C-alpha positions as a LaTeX table, in Angstrom:
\begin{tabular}{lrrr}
\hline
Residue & $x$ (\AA) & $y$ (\AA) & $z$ (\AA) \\
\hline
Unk1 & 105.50 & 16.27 & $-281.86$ \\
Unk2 & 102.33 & 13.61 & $-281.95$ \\
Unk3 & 102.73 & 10.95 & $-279.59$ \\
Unk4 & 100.31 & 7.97 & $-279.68$ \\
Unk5 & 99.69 & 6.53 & $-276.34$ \\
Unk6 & 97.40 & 3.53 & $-275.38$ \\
Unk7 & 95.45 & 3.98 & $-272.11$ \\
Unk8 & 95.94 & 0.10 & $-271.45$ \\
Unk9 & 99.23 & 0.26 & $-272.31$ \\
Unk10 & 101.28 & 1.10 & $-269.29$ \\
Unk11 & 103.98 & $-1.05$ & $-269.53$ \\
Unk12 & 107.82 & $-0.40$ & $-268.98$ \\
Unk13 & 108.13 & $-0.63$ & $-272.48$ \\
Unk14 & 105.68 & 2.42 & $-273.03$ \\
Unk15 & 107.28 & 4.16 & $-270.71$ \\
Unk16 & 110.42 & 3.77 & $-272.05$ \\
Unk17 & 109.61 & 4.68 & $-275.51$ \\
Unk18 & 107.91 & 7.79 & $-274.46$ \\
Unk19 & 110.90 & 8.57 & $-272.68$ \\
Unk20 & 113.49 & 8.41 & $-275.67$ \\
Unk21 & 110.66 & 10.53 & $-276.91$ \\
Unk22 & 110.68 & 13.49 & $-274.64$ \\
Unk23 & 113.75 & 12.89 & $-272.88$ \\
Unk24 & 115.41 & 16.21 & $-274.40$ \\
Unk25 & 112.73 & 18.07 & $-274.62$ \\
Unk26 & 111.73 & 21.54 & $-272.64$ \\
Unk27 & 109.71 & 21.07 & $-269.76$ \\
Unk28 & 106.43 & 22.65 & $-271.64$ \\
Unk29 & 106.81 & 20.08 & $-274.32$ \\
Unk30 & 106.76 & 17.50 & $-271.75$ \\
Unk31 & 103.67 & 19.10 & $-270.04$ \\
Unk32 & 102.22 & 19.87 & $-273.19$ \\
Unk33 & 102.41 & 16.08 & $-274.29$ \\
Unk34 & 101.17 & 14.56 & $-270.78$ \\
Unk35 & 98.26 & 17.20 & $-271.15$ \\
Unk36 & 97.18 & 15.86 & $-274.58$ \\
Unk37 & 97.73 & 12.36 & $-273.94$ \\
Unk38 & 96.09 & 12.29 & $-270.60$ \\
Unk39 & 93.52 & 15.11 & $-270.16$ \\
Unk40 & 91.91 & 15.39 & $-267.01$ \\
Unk41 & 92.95 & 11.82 & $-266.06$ \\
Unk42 & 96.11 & 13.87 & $-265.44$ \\
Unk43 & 97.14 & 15.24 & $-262.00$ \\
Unk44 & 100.94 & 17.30 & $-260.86$ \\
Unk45 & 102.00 & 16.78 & $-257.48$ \\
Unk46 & 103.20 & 19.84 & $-255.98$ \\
Unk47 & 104.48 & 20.77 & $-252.33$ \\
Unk48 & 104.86 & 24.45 & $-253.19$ \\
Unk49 & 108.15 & 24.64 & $-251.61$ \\
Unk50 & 111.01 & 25.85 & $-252.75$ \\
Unk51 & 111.61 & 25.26 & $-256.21$ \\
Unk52 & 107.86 & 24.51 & $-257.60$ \\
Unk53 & 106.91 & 27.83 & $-259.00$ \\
Unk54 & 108.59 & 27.09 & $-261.57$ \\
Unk55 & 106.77 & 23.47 & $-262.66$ \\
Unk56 & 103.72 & 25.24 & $-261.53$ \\
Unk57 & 103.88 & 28.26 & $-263.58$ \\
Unk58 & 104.39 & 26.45 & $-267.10$ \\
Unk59 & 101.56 & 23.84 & $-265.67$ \\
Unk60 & 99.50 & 26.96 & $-265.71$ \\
Unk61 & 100.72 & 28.19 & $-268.80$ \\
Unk62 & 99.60 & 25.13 & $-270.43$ \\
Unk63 & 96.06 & 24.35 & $-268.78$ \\
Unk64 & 95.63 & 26.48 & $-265.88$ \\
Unk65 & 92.78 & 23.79 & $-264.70$ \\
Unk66 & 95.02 & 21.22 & $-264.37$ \\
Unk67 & 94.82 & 19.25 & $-261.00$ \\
Unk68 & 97.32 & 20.41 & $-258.20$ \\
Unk69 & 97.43 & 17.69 & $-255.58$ \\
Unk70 & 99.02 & 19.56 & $-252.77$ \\
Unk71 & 99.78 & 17.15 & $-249.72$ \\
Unk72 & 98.70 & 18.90 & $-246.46$ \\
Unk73 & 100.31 & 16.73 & $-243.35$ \\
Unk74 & 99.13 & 18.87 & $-241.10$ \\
Unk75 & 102.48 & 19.51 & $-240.32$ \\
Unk76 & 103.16 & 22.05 & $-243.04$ \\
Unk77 & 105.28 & 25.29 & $-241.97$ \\
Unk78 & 102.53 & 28.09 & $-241.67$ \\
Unk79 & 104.58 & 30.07 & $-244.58$ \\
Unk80 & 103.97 & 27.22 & $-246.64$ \\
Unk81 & 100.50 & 27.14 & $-246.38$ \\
Unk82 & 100.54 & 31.09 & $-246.96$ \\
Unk83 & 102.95 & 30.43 & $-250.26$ \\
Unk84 & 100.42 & 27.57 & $-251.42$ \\
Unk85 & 97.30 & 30.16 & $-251.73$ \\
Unk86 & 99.11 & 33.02 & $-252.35$ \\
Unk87 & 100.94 & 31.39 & $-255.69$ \\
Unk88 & 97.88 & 29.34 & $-257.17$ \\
Unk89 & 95.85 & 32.49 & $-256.81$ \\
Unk90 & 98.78 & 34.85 & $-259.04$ \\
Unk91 & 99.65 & 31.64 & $-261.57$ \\
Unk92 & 95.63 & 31.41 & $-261.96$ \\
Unk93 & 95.78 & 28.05 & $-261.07$ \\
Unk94 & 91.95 & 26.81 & $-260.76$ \\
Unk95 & 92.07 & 23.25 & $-259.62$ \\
Unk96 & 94.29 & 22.76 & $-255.89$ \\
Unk97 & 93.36 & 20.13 & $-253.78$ \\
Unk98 & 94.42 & 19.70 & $-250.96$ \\
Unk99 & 95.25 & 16.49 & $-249.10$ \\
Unk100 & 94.95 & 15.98 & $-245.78$ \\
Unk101 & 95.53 & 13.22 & $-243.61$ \\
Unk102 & 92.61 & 10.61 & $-242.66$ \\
Unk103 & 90.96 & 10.96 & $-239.91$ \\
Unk104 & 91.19 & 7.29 & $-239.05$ \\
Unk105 & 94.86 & 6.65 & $-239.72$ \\
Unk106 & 95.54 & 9.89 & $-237.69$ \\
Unk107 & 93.44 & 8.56 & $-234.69$ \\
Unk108 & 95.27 & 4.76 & $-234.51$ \\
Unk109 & 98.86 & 5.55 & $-235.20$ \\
Unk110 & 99.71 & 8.79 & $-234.67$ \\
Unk111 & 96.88 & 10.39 & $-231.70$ \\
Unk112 & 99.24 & 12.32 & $-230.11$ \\
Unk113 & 101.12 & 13.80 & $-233.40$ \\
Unk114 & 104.35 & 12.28 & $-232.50$ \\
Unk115 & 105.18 & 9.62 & $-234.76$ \\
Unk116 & 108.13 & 11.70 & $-236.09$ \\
Unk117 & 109.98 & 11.60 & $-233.23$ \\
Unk118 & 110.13 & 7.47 & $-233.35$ \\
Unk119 & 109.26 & 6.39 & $-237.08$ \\
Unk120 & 109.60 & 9.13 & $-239.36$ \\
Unk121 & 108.72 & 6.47 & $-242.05$ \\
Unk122 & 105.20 & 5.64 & $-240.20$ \\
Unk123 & 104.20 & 9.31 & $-240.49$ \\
Unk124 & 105.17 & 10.21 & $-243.62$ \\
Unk125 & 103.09 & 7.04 & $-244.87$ \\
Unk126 & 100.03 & 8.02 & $-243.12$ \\
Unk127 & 99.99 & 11.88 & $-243.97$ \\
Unk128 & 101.56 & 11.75 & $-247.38$ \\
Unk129 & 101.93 & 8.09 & $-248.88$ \\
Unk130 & 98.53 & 7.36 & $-247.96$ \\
Unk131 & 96.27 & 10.45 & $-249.18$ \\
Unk132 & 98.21 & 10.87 & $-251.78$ \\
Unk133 & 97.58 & 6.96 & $-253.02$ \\
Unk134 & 93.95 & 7.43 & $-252.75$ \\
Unk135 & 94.06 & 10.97 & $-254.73$ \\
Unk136 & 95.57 & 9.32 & $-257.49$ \\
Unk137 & 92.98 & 6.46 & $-258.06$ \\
Unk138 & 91.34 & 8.65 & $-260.07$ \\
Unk139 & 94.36 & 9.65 & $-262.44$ \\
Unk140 & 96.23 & 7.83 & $-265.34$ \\
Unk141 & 99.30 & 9.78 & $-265.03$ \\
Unk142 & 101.11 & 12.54 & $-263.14$ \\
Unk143 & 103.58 & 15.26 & $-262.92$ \\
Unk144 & 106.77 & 15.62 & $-260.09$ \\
Unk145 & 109.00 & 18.45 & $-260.01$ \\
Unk146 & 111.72 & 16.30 & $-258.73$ \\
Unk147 & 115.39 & 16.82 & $-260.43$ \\
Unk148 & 118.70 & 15.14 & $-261.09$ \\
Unk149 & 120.67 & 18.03 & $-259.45$ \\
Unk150 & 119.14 & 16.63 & $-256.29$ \\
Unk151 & 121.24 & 13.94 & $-256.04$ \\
Unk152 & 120.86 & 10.72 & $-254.56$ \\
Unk153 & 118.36 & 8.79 & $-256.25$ \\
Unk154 & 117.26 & 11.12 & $-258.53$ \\
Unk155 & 120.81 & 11.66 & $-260.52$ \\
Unk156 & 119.38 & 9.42 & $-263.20$ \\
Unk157 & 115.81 & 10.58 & $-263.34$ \\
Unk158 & 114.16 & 9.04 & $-266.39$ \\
Unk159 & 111.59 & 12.43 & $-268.16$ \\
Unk160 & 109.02 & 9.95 & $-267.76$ \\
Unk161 & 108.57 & 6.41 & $-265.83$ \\
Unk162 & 106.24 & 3.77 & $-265.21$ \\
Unk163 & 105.15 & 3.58 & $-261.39$ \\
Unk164 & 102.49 & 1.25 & $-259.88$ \\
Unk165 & 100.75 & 1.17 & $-263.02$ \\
Unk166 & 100.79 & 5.02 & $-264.48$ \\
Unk167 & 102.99 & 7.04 & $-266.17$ \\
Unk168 & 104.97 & 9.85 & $-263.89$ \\
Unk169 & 106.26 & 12.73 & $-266.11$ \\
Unk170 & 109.55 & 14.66 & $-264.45$ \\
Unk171 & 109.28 & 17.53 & $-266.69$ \\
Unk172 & 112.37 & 19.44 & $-264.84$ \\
Unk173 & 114.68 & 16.16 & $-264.69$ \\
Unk174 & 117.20 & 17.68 & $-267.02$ \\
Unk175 & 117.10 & 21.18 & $-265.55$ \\
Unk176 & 119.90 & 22.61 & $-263.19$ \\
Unk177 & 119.43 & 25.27 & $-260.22$ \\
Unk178 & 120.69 & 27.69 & $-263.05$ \\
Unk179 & 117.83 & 26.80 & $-265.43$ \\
Unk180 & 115.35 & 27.24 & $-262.55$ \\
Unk181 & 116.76 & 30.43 & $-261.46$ \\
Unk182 & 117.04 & 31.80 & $-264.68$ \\
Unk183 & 113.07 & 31.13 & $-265.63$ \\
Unk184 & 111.80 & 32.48 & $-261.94$ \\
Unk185 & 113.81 & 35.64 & $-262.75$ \\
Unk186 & 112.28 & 35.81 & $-266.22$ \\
Unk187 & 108.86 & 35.15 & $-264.78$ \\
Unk188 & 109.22 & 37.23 & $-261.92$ \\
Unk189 & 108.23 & 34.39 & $-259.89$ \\
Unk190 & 107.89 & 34.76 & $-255.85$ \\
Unk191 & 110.03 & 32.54 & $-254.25$ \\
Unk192 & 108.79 & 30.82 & $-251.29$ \\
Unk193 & 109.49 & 33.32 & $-248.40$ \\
Unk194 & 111.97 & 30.18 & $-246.50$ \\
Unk195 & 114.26 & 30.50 & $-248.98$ \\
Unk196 & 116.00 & 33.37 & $-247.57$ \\
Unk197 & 115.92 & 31.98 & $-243.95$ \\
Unk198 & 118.34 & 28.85 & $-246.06$ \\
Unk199 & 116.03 & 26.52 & $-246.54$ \\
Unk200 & 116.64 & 25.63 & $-250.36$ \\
Unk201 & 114.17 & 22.35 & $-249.64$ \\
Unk202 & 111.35 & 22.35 & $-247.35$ \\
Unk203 & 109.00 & 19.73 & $-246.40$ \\
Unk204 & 107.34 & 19.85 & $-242.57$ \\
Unk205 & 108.38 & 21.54 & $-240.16$ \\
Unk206 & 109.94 & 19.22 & $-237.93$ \\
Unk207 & 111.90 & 17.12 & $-240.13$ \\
Unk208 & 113.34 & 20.40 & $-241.86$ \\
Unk209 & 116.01 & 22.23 & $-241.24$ \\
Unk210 & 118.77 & 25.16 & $-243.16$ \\
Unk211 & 120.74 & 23.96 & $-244.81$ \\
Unk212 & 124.93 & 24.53 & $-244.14$ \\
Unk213 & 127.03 & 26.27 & $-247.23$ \\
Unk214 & 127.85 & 23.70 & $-249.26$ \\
Unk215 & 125.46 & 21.54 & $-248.57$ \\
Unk216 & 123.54 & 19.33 & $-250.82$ \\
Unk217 & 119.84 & 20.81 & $-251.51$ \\
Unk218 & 118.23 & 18.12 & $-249.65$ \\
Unk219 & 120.83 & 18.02 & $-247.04$ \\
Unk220 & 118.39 & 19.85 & $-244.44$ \\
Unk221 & 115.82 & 17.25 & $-245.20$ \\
Unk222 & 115.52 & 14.39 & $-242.26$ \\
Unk223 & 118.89 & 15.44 & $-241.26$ \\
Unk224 & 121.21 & 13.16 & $-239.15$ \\
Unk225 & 118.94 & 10.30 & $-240.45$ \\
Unk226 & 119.71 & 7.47 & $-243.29$ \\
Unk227 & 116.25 & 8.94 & $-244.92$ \\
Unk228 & 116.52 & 10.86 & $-248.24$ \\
Unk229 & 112.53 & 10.15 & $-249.69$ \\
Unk230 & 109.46 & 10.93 & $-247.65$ \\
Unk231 & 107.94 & 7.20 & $-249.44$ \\
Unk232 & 105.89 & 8.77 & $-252.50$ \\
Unk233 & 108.08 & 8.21 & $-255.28$ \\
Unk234 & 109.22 & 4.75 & $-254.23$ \\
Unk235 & 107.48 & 1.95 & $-255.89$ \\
Unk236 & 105.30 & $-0.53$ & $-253.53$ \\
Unk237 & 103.60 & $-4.04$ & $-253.67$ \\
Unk238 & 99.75 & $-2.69$ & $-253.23$ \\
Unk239 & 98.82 & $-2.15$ & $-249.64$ \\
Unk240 & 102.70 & $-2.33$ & $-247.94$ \\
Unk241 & 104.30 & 0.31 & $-246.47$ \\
Unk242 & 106.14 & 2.95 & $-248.14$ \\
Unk243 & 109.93 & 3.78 & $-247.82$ \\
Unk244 & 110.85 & 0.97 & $-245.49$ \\
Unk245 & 114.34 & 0.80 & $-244.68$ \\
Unk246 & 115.09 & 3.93 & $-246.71$ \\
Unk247 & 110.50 & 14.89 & $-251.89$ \\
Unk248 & 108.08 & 17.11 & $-253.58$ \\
\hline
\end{tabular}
């Protein structure tokens, strides 16, 4: 598949047509095309939680130095952080970053590290809206793991989208909890060690929570609260908040 993309060109339109392109495609097709078209102005977004060792394992398959942005509140379960290191080291992944909080925004809003408890908005905008807005000045495009199983939101999931000016590939849009399954069993992937504590999504630690039988996958994410999106995939004006009113 060739797939002709102009840099300048990142209009709806584009985005559209390189959708109809890859929209049934397999998830290394889709990284395989974002890699060619984009080369190191491309970056994947990854919270190495429950699910991403299986985005991250093709994504390593195809170009194993591939930029990992890896969003580091600072409020990250300590398996997490074990999980993020251990898994780019056995994938051979060459190219994490990790993004942490500033310094600044830390100091004036959130001093005491207790913004969650009034605005969980406020603090997900400072420690992941915000660093993850600056990591991606220097990118053209990037990769989410999210999926349509998910719910909410992401039941119709476009395979790729135009966002605040670059194109967002969601190579596992079409794939079910079956699909993943299947390829971490083939792959002998690890899964994150929360998993079996039933956690099927995790994000930090004090907005997280097991999830009950039955539940939707996200259902232990912000729970009690009318909050389904930490703020990075929803599209802003330039310099307002993120997720006003309203994962990785």
């Amino acid at each position: 598949m060739t797939l002709a993309y102009d840099a300048v060109d990142r209009t709806l339109s584009a985005a559209l047509r390189l959708d109809a392109e890859l929209r049934h495609a397999h998830p290394r097709t889709v990284l395989e095309a974002a890699v060619e078209m984009f080369g190191d102005r491309l970056a994947l977004v990854s919270s190495f939680g429950a699910e991403s060792a299986v985005l991250l394992d093709i994504a390593a398959k195809v170009d194993p130095n591939i930029a990992v942005l890896f969003l580091d509140t600072g409020m990250l379960f300590g398996q997490t952080l074990d999980y993020r290191k251990a898994l780019a080291d056995r994938l051979g992944l060459t190219n994490v970053r990790d993004l942490r909080p500033a310094y600044n925004d830390l100091a004036t809003d959130d001093p005491q590290a207790k913004l969650w408890q009034s605005d969980t908005d406020a603090c997900c905008h400072i420690r992941k809206v915000l660093p993850l807005d600056r990591a991606l000045g220097e990118f053209d495009a990037w990769i989410t793991g999210r999926k349509r199983f998910h719910g909410g939101d992401r039941m119709n999931l476009p395979v790729v989208e135009q966002s605040d000016g670059k194109v967002k590939f969601n190579p596992l849009a079409n794939w079910g909890k079956a699909d993943l399954d299947a390829y971490a069993a083939e792959h002998e992937l690890p899964p994150h060690p929360l998993v079996a504590q039933g956690f099927p999504s995790i994000g930090c630690w004090p907005c997280t929570q097991p999830a009950e039988a039955g539940d939707d996958v996200r259902a232990g994410r912000w729970k009690g609260l009318d909050k389904t999106e930490c703020g990075i995939h929803l599209a802003r004006a330039p310099g307002t908040p993120n997720n006003v009113g309203g994962d990785i």
